[in-house]
Amino acid sequence: MPPSLVNLTIDGRKVAVRKGTTILEAARQVGSHVPHYCYHPGLSSPAMCRLCLVEVEGASKPMPSCVTTVQEGQVVRVNSEEAVGHREGVLEFYLVNHPLDCPICDMSGECDLQDYVHYGGRERGRSQEPKRVFGRDDFGGDVLFYGDRCVMCTRCVRFMSEVEGDERLTVVERGDRAVIDTFFEEGLEGTNWHGNIVDICPVGALLSKDFLHKARAWDLEHSPSVCTSCSQGCNVELHVRDNLVQRIKPRENLAVNGWWMCDHGRHNYEWMNRGGRLQEPYARVRSSSTGNGSSANGSSGNGSSPNGAGRSSWSATLSRVRDALIAARGGAGTLAVASPFLSNEDLAALVRLVDALGGGRVVYRSRRAPDENVLKGFPQLARRRDLAPNTTGLGLMGAKRVGDDDGAGGLDRVAGHDGVVIVVGDALHDQMDDFAASASAFIYAGSHAPPSARSAHALLPVTTFAEQEGSFTNLDGRVQRFSPALIPPGSARPPWFVLGALAASMDGGEMARSTAEAFAALSASSPAFAGLDFEALLEGGAMAKTEPARGEGR
Amino acid sequence: MTKAPFANPGWAGNTGDFELTESEIRGSDFVGERPKSGGHASGAGAMPFMFRRREPDSEIFRGEYLERIEKVVSRYPDKRAALLAALSIVQEIRGHVGHADMREVAELLDLPTAHVRGVATFYTMYNKRPVGLNLVQVCTNISCSLMGADEVFRGFLDHIGVQPGETSDDGEFTVVEAECLAACGFATCVQINSRYYENVSAEDIPDIVAHLRSGGGE
């Protein structure tokens, strides 16, 4: 056995852990949960809360397990009568001043104090005295402070000084008057990561103003996902109720974002809930551009309008689109505009469709921030310059970046192209209304129908990343999976499904029927993604075979 | 030169080669018994200095004060350690430590302002609000309480005519309750500015207040 290991017994189980491990972490390794507030794996341990007291044989008093390191031959009892008794006593002390306002507290349902009292507290309080009252304070930014609920674990103070590197919070006064505060009216304004203190607050003392009284924690569906606000690819959870994203919380992944995420990513979810969606596929056939493609016009009989645009079913629309594409292929070739918000699978389907049309170019536009915003205490995490989740994946599949740092311009060649034009996801926000009017076939697939898609021969409703399954490749080349959180509107389908169906009908190959199949096709065709297992990607992701794209483009 | 009144093994006087008396060591303030007039400057009560004279309008950390804080900072490997001393100097000048002063200390020592506020509010010896020329702190902890501290506290309030924590209209007095002044042997103890007044009873209050009004409260 290597000398760096220490043998000890926890709750009767023998365990060997690395030297320097704390009892709390060792207990976690053998599956004994030690209740705690102030301990957080990403922060230092001050032994403030005294809730992690355990019995150590030979020690004259109960030991705070979050700061006590393991010793050779130690015998620890986490769940002995004595240890549990100590913790019950500590819990009772907490409830002397903690208000029992769970029915109106936003943390209710995910509050550690609530859980611990439920499992190990007294049935009835003995306290006769009135509780002290601190009231509330607006800390600025997105944080509201409810002083009465604070248990003085100081996680927020330590986060701001150790991780954020901007010591805005402190403990003011002492004893039972102690309270968390900033420098008078200074507040948290101007800091970029302070949303994390709401996450790590074990009770409802720090609350998000954005989420205040919006939903109860137990009403929310949690979908593991990946943040789309920049190319860092932070692991997040989308919390959904009523088919609306209510908030975004970080999900632990030490290789990417630790336990943290930036405030911008946290509050960048309104667009996922945006209405006015493209709901049904539309196909318009212009006889001048498609020749024999007009045969389908009116034959499906479901609501053709006088101007030639008509709602139709997916199968009818896709067969019309396919006919139009077949008629238009060859000639001037294909130009495709992709969005860097498309998943790897979506892109693979687009590339396959372009290949089926005889080859062409795929370009994308992406916004870039002037600077990176690095989290000082966790420098592998930053808000990256590249403000889209999958620019690395696009690069790996041969798409070229065009346009400027605002994600505008660069499409002049596409706008005047007289071959096939396919736009997927890009909102064309800076383009003229007659975009690609001269194209022999112009297919627009997106979540909304922008004015610039007016001359499109077909409008295909596709899902956003929040409504589908798939994977993104972050700037390090890490391929990470996201899960569907919302039910897509109308007949919107994932881009890989729509484009894959078109491509399969043209090249005669197999059509992917699930995201896993789409990913399998991708890893079979692209060497960068070879050997990756889609099922295994959900936890932590896996590296694509690529040189990390750090540097100019990130 | 008088002999030490008692052999006290607990103080560093008559030990070994040093033939110093307690009064030589303690200086002229020590008069052999604990006077009620506040002649005794206790070590516990002497920091931070609470002077009657104050210069509320002067700039802090200029001239002699800057020299002093630079000396203090030079004693530590880390500027952060000089925080208590810097706050003491502020209190010496102003009589209290205000928001703007905390900000100035933070800038001087390269500390986050919130940290300075946290430290300043942790210690009760720093006044966070302006106080009168004489800050009367009555200990009401257990020993003093048994010796009638509550009557002494009430007596000061009534005689001066203020509420706890309030400053009298003439700006002369602020009366507060102190948690423990560590002077249990001569309870009741009252700290007024930087001096300890011990064996204080309610009857002594008019004399003490008159003494302070005549300028004897330094």
PDB file of C-alpha atoms in Angstrom, chain B residues 28-166:
ATOM      1  CA  SER B  28       2.569  58.065  38.447  1.00  0.00           C
ATOM      2  CA  ASP B  29      -0.901  56.841  37.618  1.00  0.00           C
ATOM      3  CA  PHE B  30      -0.616  54.069  40.176  1.00  0.00           C
ATOM      4  CA  VAL B  31      -1.418  55.353  43.641  1.00  0.00           C
ATOM      5  CA  GLY B  32      -1.663  52.135  45.611  1.00  0.00           C
ATOM      6  CA  GLU B  33      -5.419  51.938  45.660  1.00  0.00           C
ATOM      7  CA  ARG B  34      -7.920  52.034  42.883  1.00  0.00           C
ATOM      8  CA  PRO B  35      -9.178  55.602  42.848  1.00  0.00           C
ATOM      9  CA  LYS B  36     -12.610  56.538  41.729  1.00  0.00           C
ATOM     10  CA  SER B  37     -11.273  59.657  40.111  1.00  0.00           C
ATOM     11  CA  GLY B  38      -9.978  57.732  37.158  1.00  0.00           C
ATOM     12  CA  GLY B  39      -6.321  58.219  37.985  1.00  0.00           C
ATOM     13  CA  HIS B  40      -5.586  54.735  36.921  1.00  0.00           C
ATOM     14  CA  ALA B  41      -5.036  54.098  33.215  1.00  0.00           C
ATOM     15  CA  SER B  42      -5.684  50.445  32.816  1.00  0.00           C
ATOM     16  CA  GLY B  43      -3.762  48.616  30.139  1.00  0.00           C
ATOM     17  CA  ALA B  44      -6.994  46.971  29.073  1.00  0.00           C
ATOM     18  CA  GLY B  45      -8.708  50.296  28.639  1.00  0.00           C
ATOM     19  CA  ALA B  46      -5.873  52.216  27.068  1.00  0.00           C
ATOM     20  CA  MET B  47      -6.251  50.942  23.527  1.00  0.00           C
ATOM     21  CA  PRO B  48      -7.456  52.526  21.427  1.00  0.00           C
ATOM     22  CA  PHE B  49      -6.735  55.909  22.928  1.00  0.00           C
ATOM     23  CA  MET B  50      -9.843  57.827  23.713  1.00  0.00           C
ATOM     24  CA  PHE B  51      -8.871  61.421  24.132  1.00  0.00           C
ATOM     25  CA  ARG B  52     -11.048  64.305  25.135  1.00  0.00           C
ATOM     26  CA  ARG B  53      -9.359  66.434  22.534  1.00  0.00           C
ATOM     27  CA  ARG B  54     -10.504  65.592  19.059  1.00  0.00           C
ATOM     28  CA  GLU B  55      -9.899  67.002  15.641  1.00  0.00           C
ATOM     29  CA  PRO B  56     -12.979  66.045  13.718  1.00  0.00           C
ATOM     30  CA  ASP B  57     -12.093  68.296  10.795  1.00  0.00           C
ATOM     31  CA  SER B  58      -8.465  67.340  10.390  1.00  0.00           C
ATOM     32  CA  GLU B  59      -7.370  65.036   7.649  1.00  0.00           C
ATOM     33  CA  ILE B  60      -6.407  61.593   8.818  1.00  0.00           C
ATOM     34  CA  PHE B  61      -3.176  60.008   7.660  1.00  0.00           C
ATOM     35  CA  ARG B  62      -1.392  63.273   7.084  1.00  0.00           C
ATOM     36  CA  GLY B  63       1.684  64.593   8.877  1.00  0.00           C
ATOM     37  CA  GLU B  64       2.410  62.936  12.230  1.00  0.00           C
ATOM     38  CA  TYR B  65      -0.460  60.485  11.822  1.00  0.00           C
ATOM     39  CA  LEU B  66       0.917  59.296   8.518  1.00  0.00           C
ATOM     40  CA  GLU B  67       4.316  58.810  10.128  1.00  0.00           C
ATOM     41  CA  ARG B  68       2.736  56.772  12.890  1.00  0.00           C
ATOM     42  CA  ILE B  69       0.772  54.532  10.580  1.00  0.00           C
ATOM     43  CA  GLU B  70       3.838  54.002   8.411  1.00  0.00           C
ATOM     44  CA  LYS B  71       5.751  52.866  11.494  1.00  0.00           C
ATOM     45  CA  VAL B  72       2.954  50.471  12.391  1.00  0.00           C
ATOM     46  CA  VAL B  73       2.778  49.055   8.876  1.00  0.00           C
ATOM     47  CA  SER B  74       6.552  48.550   8.849  1.00  0.00           C
ATOM     48  CA  ARG B  75       6.250  46.139  11.797  1.00  0.00           C
ATOM     49  CA  TYR B  76       4.219  43.572   9.899  1.00  0.00           C
ATOM     50  CA  PRO B  77       4.960  41.412   6.867  1.00  0.00           C
ATOM     51  CA  ASP B  78       1.434  42.070   5.672  1.00  0.00           C
ATOM     52  CA  LYS B  79      -0.376  45.404   5.544  1.00  0.00           C
ATOM     53  CA  ARG B  80      -3.619  43.719   6.549  1.00  0.00           C
ATOM     54  CA  ALA B  81      -2.208  43.189  10.046  1.00  0.00           C
ATOM     55  CA  ALA B  82      -1.956  46.943  10.630  1.00  0.00           C
ATOM     56  CA  LEU B  83      -5.709  47.382  10.279  1.00  0.00           C
ATOM     57  CA  LEU B  84      -6.547  47.537  13.986  1.00  0.00           C
ATOM     58  CA  ALA B  85      -3.828  50.103  14.630  1.00  0.00           C
ATOM     59  CA  ALA B  86      -4.984  52.227  11.701  1.00  0.00           C
ATOM     60  CA  LEU B  87      -8.554  52.192  12.976  1.00  0.00           C
ATOM     61  CA  SER B  88      -7.271  53.173  16.417  1.00  0.00           C
ATOM     62  CA  ILE B  89      -5.534  56.200  14.993  1.00  0.00           C
ATOM     63  CA  VAL B  90      -8.744  57.185  13.233  1.00  0.00           C
ATOM     64  CA  GLN B  91     -10.634  56.918  16.481  1.00  0.00           C
ATOM     65  CA  GLU B  92      -7.971  58.942  18.283  1.00  0.00           C
ATOM     66  CA  ILE B  93      -8.438  61.778  15.810  1.00  0.00           C
ATOM     67  CA  ARG B  94     -12.164  61.637  15.296  1.00  0.00           C
ATOM     68  CA  GLY B  95     -13.536  59.919  18.354  1.00  0.00           C
ATOM     69  CA  HIS B  96     -15.286  57.443  16.121  1.00  0.00           C
ATOM     70  CA  VAL B  97     -14.752  55.473  12.912  1.00  0.00           C
ATOM     71  CA  GLY B  98     -17.123  56.603  10.186  1.00  0.00           C
ATOM     72  CA  HIS B  99     -17.903  55.279   6.708  1.00  0.00           C
ATOM     73  CA  ALA B 100     -15.560  57.637   4.911  1.00  0.00           C
ATOM     74  CA  ASP B 101     -12.782  56.879   7.406  1.00  0.00           C
ATOM     75  CA  MET B 102     -13.164  53.145   6.805  1.00  0.00           C
ATOM     76  CA  ARG B 103     -12.881  53.759   3.101  1.00  0.00           C
ATOM     77  CA  GLU B 104      -9.749  55.816   3.631  1.00  0.00           C
ATOM     78  CA  VAL B 105      -8.184  53.092   5.795  1.00  0.00           C
ATOM     79  CA  ALA B 106      -9.044  50.539   3.121  1.00  0.00           C
ATOM     80  CA  GLU B 107      -7.316  52.594   0.466  1.00  0.00           C
ATOM     81  CA  LEU B 108      -4.283  53.158   2.647  1.00  0.00           C
ATOM     82  CA  LEU B 109      -3.846  49.457   3.421  1.00  0.00           C
ATOM     83  CA  ASP B 110      -5.016  48.085   0.040  1.00  0.00           C
ATOM     84  CA  LEU B 111      -7.867  46.196   1.642  1.00  0.00           C
ATOM     85  CA  PRO B 112     -11.418  45.589   0.419  1.00  0.00           C
ATOM     86  CA  THR B 113     -13.747  48.129   2.015  1.00  0.00           C
ATOM     87  CA  ALA B 114     -16.076  45.360   3.142  1.00  0.00           C
ATOM     88  CA  HIS B 115     -13.241  43.699   5.052  1.00  0.00           C
ATOM     89  CA  VAL B 116     -12.483  46.930   6.909  1.00  0.00           C
ATOM     90  CA  ARG B 117     -16.123  47.292   7.834  1.00  0.00           C
ATOM     91  CA  GLY B 118     -16.245  43.677   9.047  1.00  0.00           C
ATOM     92  CA  VAL B 119     -13.253  44.186  11.334  1.00  0.00           C
ATOM     93  CA  ALA B 120     -14.332  47.591  12.601  1.00  0.00           C
ATOM     94  CA  THR B 121     -17.763  46.328  13.551  1.00  0.00           C
ATOM     95  CA  PHE B 122     -16.405  43.171  15.171  1.00  0.00           C
ATOM     96  CA  TYR B 123     -14.650  45.154  17.902  1.00  0.00           C
ATOM     97  CA  THR B 124     -16.799  47.134  20.312  1.00  0.00           C
ATOM     98  CA  MET B 125     -13.852  49.392  21.178  1.00  0.00           C
ATOM     99  CA  TYR B 126     -14.344  51.210  17.899  1.00  0.00           C
ATOM    100  CA  ASN B 127     -17.215  53.668  18.011  1.00  0.00           C
ATOM    101  CA  LYS B 128     -19.129  53.480  14.790  1.00  0.00           C
ATOM    102  CA  ARG B 129     -21.044  56.667  15.538  1.00  0.00           C
ATOM    103  CA  PRO B 130     -19.921  60.004  16.973  1.00  0.00           C
ATOM    104  CA  VAL B 131     -19.756  60.034  20.757  1.00  0.00           C
ATOM    105  CA  GLY B 132     -19.531  62.813  23.350  1.00  0.00           C
ATOM    106  CA  LEU B 133     -16.272  64.169  24.681  1.00  0.00           C
ATOM    107  CA  ASN B 134     -16.568  61.709  27.551  1.00  0.00           C
ATOM    108  CA  LEU B 135     -17.546  58.167  26.643  1.00  0.00           C
ATOM    109  CA  VAL B 136     -18.876  56.502  29.788  1.00  0.00           C
ATOM    110  CA  GLN B 137     -18.888  52.708  29.516  1.00  0.00           C
ATOM    111  CA  VAL B 138     -20.448  50.950  32.468  1.00  0.00           C
ATOM    112  CA  CYS B 139     -19.623  47.284  32.820  1.00  0.00           C
ATOM    113  CA  THR B 140     -22.747  45.268  33.545  1.00  0.00           C
ATOM    114  CA  ASN B 141     -21.252  41.818  33.405  1.00  0.00           C
ATOM    115  CA  ILE B 142     -21.612  39.421  36.280  1.00  0.00           C
ATOM    116  CA  SER B 143     -19.210  40.786  38.932  1.00  0.00           C
ATOM    117  CA  CYS B 144     -20.138  44.404  38.339  1.00  0.00           C
ATOM    118  CA  SER B 145     -23.779  43.449  38.149  1.00  0.00           C
ATOM    119  CA  LEU B 146     -23.562  41.836  41.609  1.00  0.00           C
ATOM    120  CA  MET B 147     -21.949  45.005  42.928  1.00  0.00           C
ATOM    121  CA  GLY B 148     -24.752  47.230  41.688  1.00  0.00           C
ATOM    122  CA  ALA B 149     -23.764  48.041  38.122  1.00  0.00           C
ATOM    123  CA  ASP B 150     -27.376  48.416  37.076  1.00  0.00           C
ATOM    124  CA  GLU B 151     -27.877  51.245  39.579  1.00  0.00           C
ATOM    125  CA  VAL B 152     -24.616  52.838  38.429  1.00  0.00           C
ATOM    126  CA  PHE B 153     -25.663  52.643  34.797  1.00  0.00           C
ATOM    127  CA  ARG B 154     -29.109  54.013  35.573  1.00  0.00           C
ATOM    128  CA  GLY B 155     -27.494  56.675  37.770  1.00  0.00           C
ATOM    129  CA  PHE B 156     -25.263  57.928  34.957  1.00  0.00           C
ATOM    130  CA  LEU B 157     -28.174  58.034  32.565  1.00  0.00           C
ATOM    131  CA  ASP B 158     -30.399  59.926  35.005  1.00  0.00           C
ATOM    132  CA  HIS B 159     -27.725  62.302  36.215  1.00  0.00           C
ATOM    133  CA  ILE B 160     -26.668  63.264  32.712  1.00  0.00           C
ATOM    134  CA  GLY B 161     -30.164  62.973  31.297  1.00  0.00           C
ATOM    135  CA  VAL B 162     -29.634  60.714  28.298  1.00  0.00           C
ATOM    136  CA  GLN B 163     -30.836  57.388  26.989  1.00  0.00           C
ATOM    137  CA  PRO B 164     -28.389  54.476  26.549  1.00  0.00           C
ATOM    138  CA  GLY B 165     -26.105  55.198  23.596  1.00  0.00           C
ATOM    139  CA  GLU B 166     -27.298  58.791  23.335  1.00  0.00           C
TER     140      GLU B 166
END
